[in-house]
């Protein structure tokens, strides 16, 4: 009997998963992690107001969500000073990246990113048959000039650039990002992933300008708002580019509870400030733990700290494996030379204490 007739593209794809989740790792290990510091989630949780709103909305979940996310877009337009037509809500940045790529990328379309940057973007590009051109990081940061030069060279339809960046936690100034926007090759869209913008220092995020037809900014409720499991984020851009999403997006893909929770979170700015304070303290603690163990923490504009383990990727991997074996879930960059590092999310005091013990014991065991 013959199997399904997959398209030639699907038949050609490797069965890769961008990330193996901590739950799967726990199933394989047969026990839970003591500290969950690998996915840059917000261990501080959603705002109490968001939890209450989501709980209340659970009883209404027999209804489809508002496919236009009207109330949330209205609130976001107030927060950001842009029109509701300049934004589309999606199931996290990951979902929005899938739609954006579907809009712009077909078989063989050239796309530019940084080697070792957020892999879910590449996953979508590969899934639509695009051709990925990568440029290396420079001094542990994405390299705006190289991204622009490569896009011009290959006539890219799309550039992916995260500011602040995952996995290194590095960032560029608003001026540098604006210069990149100004140098964008004709016909090329810049996807500016700002998942971590709430943790960035003053002056790292350019003002929102919705007049450029080919710049799209991605934001999420997964990080500072602590709602990663609710799967909700948004894209900001020129209304013509945003309108195109309605040709391909999953119109009812954002559930009611997520919409209600996101709205309530925007109405609870004190919680955001609280999370920012906690993250700043945790970053300092993680950096101090690294230093106590003779390792260097890189500066971070995110809710995680990337720690240079001081040797090669194989050594960093053994540090990572040692931490995981000791119940601390962390991740590491995929590509050399950045893979000499491990990446540790901001946690509670108990989480960082567990990390401190596990790191000390791991390094002692490695010798
Ligand atoms: C740079 C970057 N973009 C996007 C995401 C995913 O965001 P979302 O949860 O909104 O899909 C992450 C999550 O780690 C990230 O690091």
Coordinates of N, CA and C in Angstrom, one line a residue, residues 9-206:
X9 N 8.8 19.0 -1.9 CA 9.5 19.8 -0.9 C 9.5 19.1 0.5
X10 N 8.3 18.6 0.9 CA 8.2 17.9 2.2 C 9.0 16.7 2.2
X11 N 9.0 15.9 1.1 CA 9.8 14.7 1.0 C 11.3 15.0 1.2
X12 N 11.7 16.2 0.8 CA 13.1 16.5 0.8 C 13.6 17.0 2.2
X13 N 12.6 17.3 3.1 CA 13.0 18.0 4.3 C 13.5 17.0 5.4
X14 N 14.5 17.4 6.1 CA 14.9 16.6 7.3 C 13.9 16.8 8.4
X15 N 13.7 15.7 9.2 CA 12.7 15.8 10.3 C 13.3 16.5 11.5
X16 N 13.6 17.8 11.4 CA 14.3 18.4 12.5 C 13.3 19.1 13.4
X17 N 13.6 19.2 14.6 CA 12.8 19.9 15.6 C 13.7 21.0 16.1
X18 N 13.3 22.3 16.0 CA 14.2 23.4 16.4 C 14.7 23.3 17.8
X19 N 13.8 22.9 18.7 CA 14.2 22.7 20.1 C 13.5 21.5 20.7
X20 N 14.3 20.7 21.4 CA 13.7 19.6 22.2 C 13.2 20.2 23.5
X21 N 11.9 20.2 23.8 CA 11.4 20.9 25.0 C 11.8 20.2 26.3
X22 N 11.8 21.0 27.4 CA 12.2 20.4 28.7 C 11.3 19.2 29.1
X23 N 10.1 19.3 28.7 CA 9.2 18.1 29.2 C 9.7 16.8 28.5
X24 N 10.1 16.9 27.3 CA 10.6 15.7 26.6 C 11.9 15.3 27.3
X25 N 12.7 16.2 27.6 CA 14.0 15.9 28.3 C 13.7 15.2 29.6
X26 N 12.7 15.7 30.3 CA 12.3 15.1 31.6 C 11.8 13.7 31.4
X27 N 11.0 13.5 30.4 CA 10.5 12.1 30.2 C 11.7 11.2 29.9
X28 N 12.6 11.7 29.1 CA 13.8 10.8 28.8 C 14.6 10.5 30.1
X29 N 14.8 11.6 30.9 CA 15.6 11.4 32.1 C 14.8 10.6 33.2
X30 N 13.5 10.6 33.1 CA 12.6 9.9 34.1 C 12.5 10.7 35.4
X31 N 12.8 12.0 35.3 CA 12.6 12.9 36.5 C 12.5 14.3 36.1
X32 N 11.9 15.1 37.0 CA 11.7 16.6 36.6 C 13.0 17.3 36.9
X33 N 13.2 18.5 36.2 CA 14.3 19.4 36.5 C 13.9 20.1 37.8
X34 N 15.0 20.5 38.6 CA 14.8 21.3 39.8 C 14.7 22.8 39.4
X35 N 15.5 23.2 38.4 CA 15.4 24.6 37.9 C 15.3 24.6 36.4
X36 N 14.3 25.4 36.0 CA 13.9 25.4 34.5 C 14.5 26.7 34.0
X37 N 15.7 26.7 33.5 CA 16.4 27.9 33.1 C 16.9 27.9 31.7
X38 N 16.2 27.1 30.8 CA 16.7 26.9 29.5 C 16.0 27.5 28.4
X39 N 14.7 28.0 28.6 CA 13.9 28.5 27.5 C 13.6 29.9 27.6
X40 N 14.3 30.7 28.4 CA 14.0 32.1 28.6 C 12.6 32.4 28.8
X41 N 11.9 31.5 29.6 CA 10.6 31.8 30.0 C 10.7 32.8 31.2
X42 N 9.6 33.3 31.7 CA 9.6 34.2 32.8 C 9.1 33.4 34.0
X43 N 10.0 32.9 34.9 CA 9.6 32.1 36.0 C 8.8 32.9 37.0
X44 N 8.7 34.2 36.8 CA 8.0 35.1 37.7 C 6.5 35.0 37.4
X45 N 6.1 34.4 36.3 CA 4.7 34.1 36.0 C 4.0 35.3 35.3
X46 N 2.8 35.1 34.9 CA 2.0 36.2 34.4 C 1.6 37.2 35.5
X47 N 1.1 38.4 35.2 CA 0.6 39.3 36.2 C -0.6 38.6 36.8
X48 N -0.8 38.8 38.2 CA -2.0 38.2 38.8 C -3.3 38.6 38.1
X49 N -3.3 39.9 37.6 CA -4.5 40.3 36.8 C -4.7 39.5 35.5
X50 N -3.6 39.1 34.9 CA -3.7 38.3 33.7 C -4.1 36.9 34.0
X51 N -3.7 36.3 35.1 CA -4.1 35.0 35.5 C -5.6 35.0 35.8
X52 N -6.1 36.1 36.5 CA -7.5 36.1 36.8 C -8.3 36.3 35.5
X53 N -7.8 37.1 34.6 CA -8.6 37.3 33.3 C -8.6 36.0 32.5
X54 N -7.5 35.3 32.5 CA -7.5 34.0 31.8 C -8.4 33.0 32.4
X55 N -8.4 32.9 33.8 CA -9.3 32.0 34.5 C -10.7 32.3 34.2
X56 N -11.1 33.6 34.2 CA -12.5 34.0 34.0 C -12.8 33.6 32.5
X57 N -11.9 33.8 31.6 CA -12.2 33.5 30.2 C -12.3 32.0 29.9
X58 N -11.7 31.2 30.8 CA -11.8 29.8 30.5 C -13.2 29.3 30.4
X59 N -14.1 29.9 31.2 CA -15.6 29.5 31.1 C -16.2 29.8 29.8
X60 N -15.6 30.8 29.1 CA -16.1 31.3 27.8 C -15.5 30.5 26.6
X61 N -14.6 29.6 26.9 CA -13.8 29.0 25.8 C -14.6 28.1 24.9
X62 N -15.9 28.0 25.2 CA -16.7 27.3 24.2 C -16.9 28.1 22.9
X63 N -16.6 29.5 23.1 CA -16.7 30.4 21.9 C -15.3 30.5 21.3
X64 N -15.3 30.6 19.9 CA -14.1 31.0 19.3 C -13.6 32.3 19.8
X65 N -12.3 32.5 19.7 CA -11.8 33.8 20.0 C -12.2 34.9 19.0
X66 N -12.0 36.1 19.3 CA -12.2 37.2 18.3 C -11.1 37.1 17.3
X67 N -11.4 36.8 16.1 CA -10.4 36.6 15.1 C -9.6 37.9 14.7
X68 N -10.2 39.0 15.1 CA -9.5 40.3 14.9 C -8.8 40.8 16.1
X69 N -8.9 40.1 17.2 CA -8.4 40.5 18.5 C -8.6 42.0 18.7
X70 N -9.8 42.4 18.5 CA -10.1 43.9 18.4 C -9.7 44.6 19.7
X71 N -10.1 44.1 20.9 CA -9.8 44.8 22.1 C -8.3 44.9 22.4
X72 N -7.6 43.8 22.1 CA -6.2 43.8 22.4 C -5.5 44.8 21.4
X73 N -5.9 44.8 20.2 CA -5.2 45.7 19.2 C -5.5 47.1 19.6
X74 N -6.7 47.4 20.1 CA -7.1 48.8 20.5 C -6.1 49.2 21.7
X75 N -5.9 48.3 22.6 CA -5.1 48.6 23.7 C -3.6 48.8 23.3
X76 N -3.2 47.9 22.4 CA -1.8 48.0 21.9 C -1.6 49.3 21.1
X77 N -2.6 49.7 20.4 CA -2.4 50.9 19.6 C -2.3 52.1 20.6
X78 N -3.0 52.0 21.7 CA -2.9 53.1 22.7 C -1.4 53.0 23.3
X79 N -1.0 51.8 23.7 CA 0.3 51.7 24.3 C 1.4 52.2 23.4
X80 N 1.3 51.8 22.1 CA 2.4 52.1 21.2 C 2.2 53.3 20.3
X81 N 1.0 53.9 20.4 CA 0.8 55.1 19.6 C 0.8 54.8 18.1
X82 N 0.3 53.6 17.7 CA 0.2 53.3 16.3 C -1.3 52.8 16.0
X83 N -1.7 52.8 14.8 CA -3.1 52.4 14.5 C -3.3 50.9 14.6
X84 N -4.5 50.4 14.9 CA -4.7 49.0 15.0 C -4.4 48.3 13.6
X85 N -4.5 49.1 12.5 CA -4.2 48.5 11.2 C -2.7 48.2 11.0
X86 N -1.9 48.7 11.9 CA -0.5 48.5 11.9 C -0.1 47.2 12.7
X87 N -1.1 46.5 13.1 CA -0.6 45.3 13.9 C -1.5 44.1 13.6
X88 N -0.8 42.9 13.7 CA -1.5 41.7 13.6 C -1.1 40.8 14.8
X89 N -2.1 40.2 15.4 CA -1.9 39.3 16.6 C -1.7 37.9 16.1
X90 N -0.8 37.2 16.7 CA -0.6 35.8 16.3 C -0.3 34.9 17.4
X91 N -0.1 33.6 17.2 CA 0.2 32.7 18.2 C 1.7 32.7 18.5
X92 N 2.1 33.8 19.1 CA 3.5 34.0 19.4 C 4.3 34.5 18.2
X93 N 5.5 34.9 18.4 CA 6.4 35.3 17.3 C 6.6 34.1 16.4
X94 N 6.7 33.0 17.0 CA 6.9 31.8 16.1 C 5.8 31.6 15.1
X95 N 4.6 31.8 15.5 CA 3.4 31.7 14.5 C 3.5 32.8 13.5
X96 N 3.8 34.0 14.0 CA 3.9 35.1 13.0 C 5.0 35.0 12.1
X97 N 6.1 34.4 12.5 CA 7.3 34.2 11.6 C 6.8 33.2 10.5
X98 N 6.0 32.2 10.9 CA 5.6 31.3 9.9 C 4.7 32.0 8.8
X99 N 3.8 32.9 9.2 CA 3.0 33.6 8.3 C 3.8 34.5 7.4
X100 N 4.8 35.3 8.1 CA 5.6 36.2 7.3 C 6.4 35.5 6.2
X101 N 7.0 34.4 6.6 CA 7.8 33.6 5.7 C 6.9 33.1 4.5
X102 N 5.7 32.7 4.9 CA 4.8 32.2 3.8 C 4.4 33.3 2.9
X103 N 4.4 34.5 3.4 CA 4.0 35.6 2.5 C 5.2 36.0 1.5
X104 N 6.4 35.7 1.9 CA 7.5 36.2 1.2 C 8.4 35.2 0.5
X105 N 8.3 34.0 1.0 CA 9.3 33.0 0.6 C 8.7 31.8 -0.1
X106 N 9.2 31.5 -1.3 CA 8.8 30.4 -2.1 C 10.0 29.5 -2.4
X107 N 9.8 28.6 -3.3 CA 10.9 27.7 -3.6 C 12.2 28.5 -4.1
X108 N 13.3 28.4 -3.4 CA 14.5 29.1 -3.8 C 14.6 30.5 -3.5
X109 N 13.6 31.1 -2.8 CA 13.7 32.6 -2.4 C 14.9 32.8 -1.5
X110 N 15.8 33.7 -1.8 CA 16.9 33.9 -0.9 C 16.5 34.7 0.4
X111 N 17.0 34.3 1.5 CA 16.7 34.8 2.8 C 18.0 35.0 3.6
X112 N 18.2 36.0 4.4 CA 19.4 36.2 5.1 C 19.2 36.2 6.6
X113 N 20.0 35.5 7.3 CA 20.0 35.5 8.8 C 21.5 35.4 9.3
X114 N 21.6 35.3 10.6 CA 23.0 35.1 11.2 C 23.1 33.6 11.5
X115 N 24.3 33.1 11.3 CA 24.6 31.7 11.6 C 24.5 31.5 13.1
X116 N 23.5 30.7 13.6 CA 23.4 30.5 15.0 C 22.3 31.3 15.6
X117 N 21.6 32.2 14.8 CA 20.5 33.0 15.3 C 19.3 32.1 15.5
X118 N 18.2 32.7 16.0 CA 17.0 32.0 16.4 C 16.5 30.9 15.3
X119 N 16.6 29.6 15.6 CA 16.4 28.6 14.6 C 15.0 28.4 14.1
X120 N 14.0 28.9 14.8 CA 12.6 28.7 14.4 C 12.4 29.4 13.1
X121 N 13.1 30.5 12.9 CA 13.0 31.3 11.6 C 13.4 30.4 10.5
X122 N 14.6 29.8 10.6 CA 15.1 28.9 9.6 C 14.2 27.7 9.3
X123 N 13.6 27.2 10.4 CA 12.7 26.1 10.2 C 11.5 26.5 9.3
X124 N 11.0 27.7 9.5 CA 9.9 28.1 8.6 C 10.4 28.3 7.1
X125 N 11.6 28.9 7.0 CA 12.1 29.2 5.7 C 12.3 27.9 4.9
X126 N 12.9 26.9 5.6 CA 13.1 25.6 5.0 C 11.8 25.0 4.6
X127 N 10.8 25.1 5.4 CA 9.5 24.5 5.2 C 8.8 25.1 4.0
X128 N 9.2 26.3 3.6 CA 8.6 26.9 2.4 C 9.5 26.9 1.2
X129 N 10.6 26.2 1.4 CA 11.6 26.0 0.2 C 12.6 27.1 0.0
X130 N 12.7 28.0 0.9 CA 13.6 29.1 0.8 C 15.0 28.7 0.9
X131 N 15.9 29.6 0.5 CA 17.4 29.3 0.6 C 17.9 30.3 1.6
X132 N 18.5 29.7 2.6 CA 19.1 30.5 3.7 C 20.5 30.8 3.5
X133 N 20.8 32.1 3.5 CA 22.2 32.6 3.5 C 22.5 33.2 4.8
X134 N 23.6 32.7 5.5 CA 24.0 33.2 6.8 C 25.2 33.9 6.8
X135 N 25.3 34.9 7.7 CA 26.5 35.6 8.0 C 26.9 35.3 9.4
X136 N 28.2 35.3 9.7 CA 28.6 35.0 11.1 C 28.3 36.2 12.1
X137 N 28.3 35.8 13.3 CA 28.2 36.9 14.4 C 29.6 37.6 14.4
X138 N 29.6 38.8 14.9 CA 30.8 39.5 15.1 C 30.9 40.0 16.5
X139 N 32.0 39.6 17.2 CA 32.1 39.9 18.6 C 30.9 39.5 19.4
X140 N 30.4 38.3 19.2 CA 29.3 37.8 19.9 C 28.0 38.6 19.7
X141 N 27.9 39.3 18.6 CA 26.6 40.0 18.3 C 26.3 39.8 16.9
X142 N 25.0 40.0 16.5 CA 24.6 40.0 15.1 C 25.3 41.1 14.5
X143 N 25.6 41.0 13.2 CA 26.4 42.0 12.4 C 25.5 42.7 11.4
X144 N 24.9 43.8 11.7 CA 24.0 44.5 10.8 C 24.6 44.8 9.4
X145 N 25.9 45.2 9.4 CA 26.4 45.5 8.1 C 26.6 44.3 7.2
X146 N 27.0 43.2 7.8 CA 27.1 42.0 7.1 C 25.8 41.4 6.6
X147 N 24.8 41.6 7.4 CA 23.4 41.1 7.0 C 22.9 41.9 5.8
X148 N 23.1 43.2 5.9 CA 22.7 44.1 4.8 C 23.5 43.8 3.5
X149 N 24.8 43.6 3.7 CA 25.7 43.4 2.5 C 25.3 42.0 1.8
X150 N 25.0 41.0 2.7 CA 24.7 39.7 2.1 C 23.3 39.8 1.4
X151 N 22.4 40.5 2.0 CA 21.0 40.7 1.4 C 21.1 41.3 0.0
X152 N 22.0 42.3 -0.1 CA 22.2 43.0 -1.4 C 22.8 42.0 -2.4
X153 N 23.8 41.2 -1.9 CA 24.5 40.3 -2.8 C 23.6 39.2 -3.3
X154 N 22.7 38.7 -2.5 CA 21.9 37.6 -2.9 C 20.5 38.0 -3.4
X155 N 20.2 39.3 -3.3 CA 18.9 39.8 -3.6 C 17.8 39.2 -2.7
X156 N 18.1 39.2 -1.4 CA 17.2 38.6 -0.4 C 15.8 39.2 -0.4
X157 N 14.8 38.4 -0.2 CA 13.4 38.9 0.0 C 13.2 39.3 1.5
X158 N 14.1 38.8 2.4 CA 13.8 38.9 3.8 C 15.1 38.7 4.6
X159 N 15.3 39.6 5.6 CA 16.4 39.5 6.6 C 15.8 39.3 7.9
X160 N 16.3 38.4 8.7 CA 15.9 38.2 10.1 C 17.0 38.7 11.0
X161 N 16.6 39.6 11.9 CA 17.6 40.2 12.8 C 16.9 40.4 14.2
X162 N 17.5 39.9 15.2 CA 16.9 40.0 16.5 C 17.7 41.0 17.3
X163 N 17.0 42.0 17.9 CA 17.6 43.0 18.8 C 16.7 43.3 20.0
X164 N 17.1 42.9 21.2 CA 18.3 42.1 21.6 C 18.3 40.7 21.0
X165 N 19.5 40.1 21.0 CA 19.7 38.9 20.3 C 19.6 37.7 21.3
X166 N 19.0 36.6 20.8 CA 19.1 35.3 21.4 C 19.9 34.4 20.4
X167 N 21.0 33.7 20.8 CA 21.3 33.3 22.1 C 22.4 34.1 22.9
X168 N 22.9 35.2 22.3 CA 24.1 35.8 23.0 C 23.7 36.9 24.0
X169 N 22.4 37.4 23.9 CA 22.0 38.4 24.9 C 22.5 39.8 24.5
X170 N 23.2 39.9 23.4 CA 23.8 41.1 22.9 C 22.8 42.0 22.3
X171 N 23.1 43.3 22.1 CA 22.2 44.2 21.5 C 22.9 45.3 20.7
X172 N 22.2 46.0 19.8 CA 22.8 47.2 19.1 C 21.9 48.4 19.5
X173 N 22.5 49.5 19.3 CA 21.8 50.8 19.6 C 20.7 51.0 18.6
X174 N 19.8 51.8 19.0 CA 18.7 52.2 18.1 C 19.3 52.9 16.8
X175 N 20.3 53.6 17.0 CA 20.9 54.3 15.9 C 21.5 53.3 14.9
X176 N 22.1 52.3 15.4 CA 22.7 51.2 14.5 C 21.5 50.5 13.8
X177 N 20.5 50.2 14.5 CA 19.3 49.5 13.9 C 18.7 50.4 12.8
X178 N 18.6 51.7 13.1 CA 18.0 52.7 12.2 C 18.9 52.7 10.9
X179 N 20.2 52.7 11.1 CA 21.1 52.8 9.9 C 20.9 51.5 9.1
X180 N 20.6 50.4 9.7 CA 20.3 49.2 9.0 C 19.0 49.3 8.2
X181 N 18.0 49.9 8.8 CA 16.8 50.1 8.1 C 17.0 51.0 6.9
X182 N 17.8 52.1 7.1 CA 18.0 53.0 6.0 C 18.8 52.4 4.9
X183 N 19.6 51.4 5.2 CA 20.4 50.7 4.1 C 19.8 49.5 3.5
X184 N 18.5 49.2 3.9 CA 17.8 48.0 3.5 C 17.7 48.0 1.9
X185 N 18.2 46.9 1.3 CA 18.2 46.9 -0.2 C 16.7 47.0 -0.7
X186 N 16.6 47.5 -1.8 CA 15.2 47.7 -2.5 C 14.5 46.3 -2.5
X187 N 13.3 46.3 -2.1 CA 12.5 45.0 -2.2 C 12.8 44.0 -1.1
X188 N 13.6 44.3 -0.2 CA 13.9 43.4 0.9 C 13.2 43.8 2.2
X189 N 12.6 42.8 2.9 CA 11.9 43.1 4.1 C 12.8 42.8 5.3
X190 N 12.8 43.7 6.3 CA 13.6 43.4 7.5 C 12.6 43.0 8.6
X191 N 12.8 41.8 9.1 CA 12.1 41.3 10.2 C 12.9 41.6 11.5
X192 N 12.5 42.5 12.3 CA 13.2 42.9 13.5 C 12.5 42.2 14.7
X193 N 13.1 41.2 15.2 CA 12.6 40.4 16.3 C 12.9 41.1 17.6
X194 N 11.9 41.6 18.2 CA 12.2 42.3 19.5 C 11.5 41.6 20.7
X195 N 11.7 40.3 20.7 CA 11.1 39.5 21.7 C 11.6 39.9 23.1
X196 N 12.8 40.4 23.2 CA 13.4 40.8 24.5 C 13.4 42.3 24.8
X197 N 12.7 43.1 24.0 CA 12.9 44.5 24.0 C 12.6 45.1 25.4
X198 N 11.7 44.5 26.2 CA 11.4 45.1 27.5 C 12.6 45.0 28.5
X199 N 13.6 44.2 28.1 CA 14.7 44.0 29.0 C 15.9 44.8 28.5
X200 N 15.8 45.5 27.4 CA 16.9 46.2 26.8 C 17.2 47.5 27.5
X201 N 18.4 48.0 27.5 CA 18.7 49.3 28.1 C 18.1 50.4 27.3
X202 N 17.9 51.5 27.9 CA 17.5 52.8 27.2 C 18.3 52.9 25.9
X203 N 17.6 53.3 24.8 CA 18.4 53.6 23.6 C 18.7 52.4 22.7
X204 N 18.1 51.3 23.0 CA 18.4 50.1 22.2 C 17.3 49.8 21.2
X205 N 16.1 50.4 21.4 CA 15.0 50.1 20.5 C 14.6 51.4 19.8
X206 N 14.7 51.3 18.4 CA 14.3 52.5 17.7 C 12.9 52.9 17.8

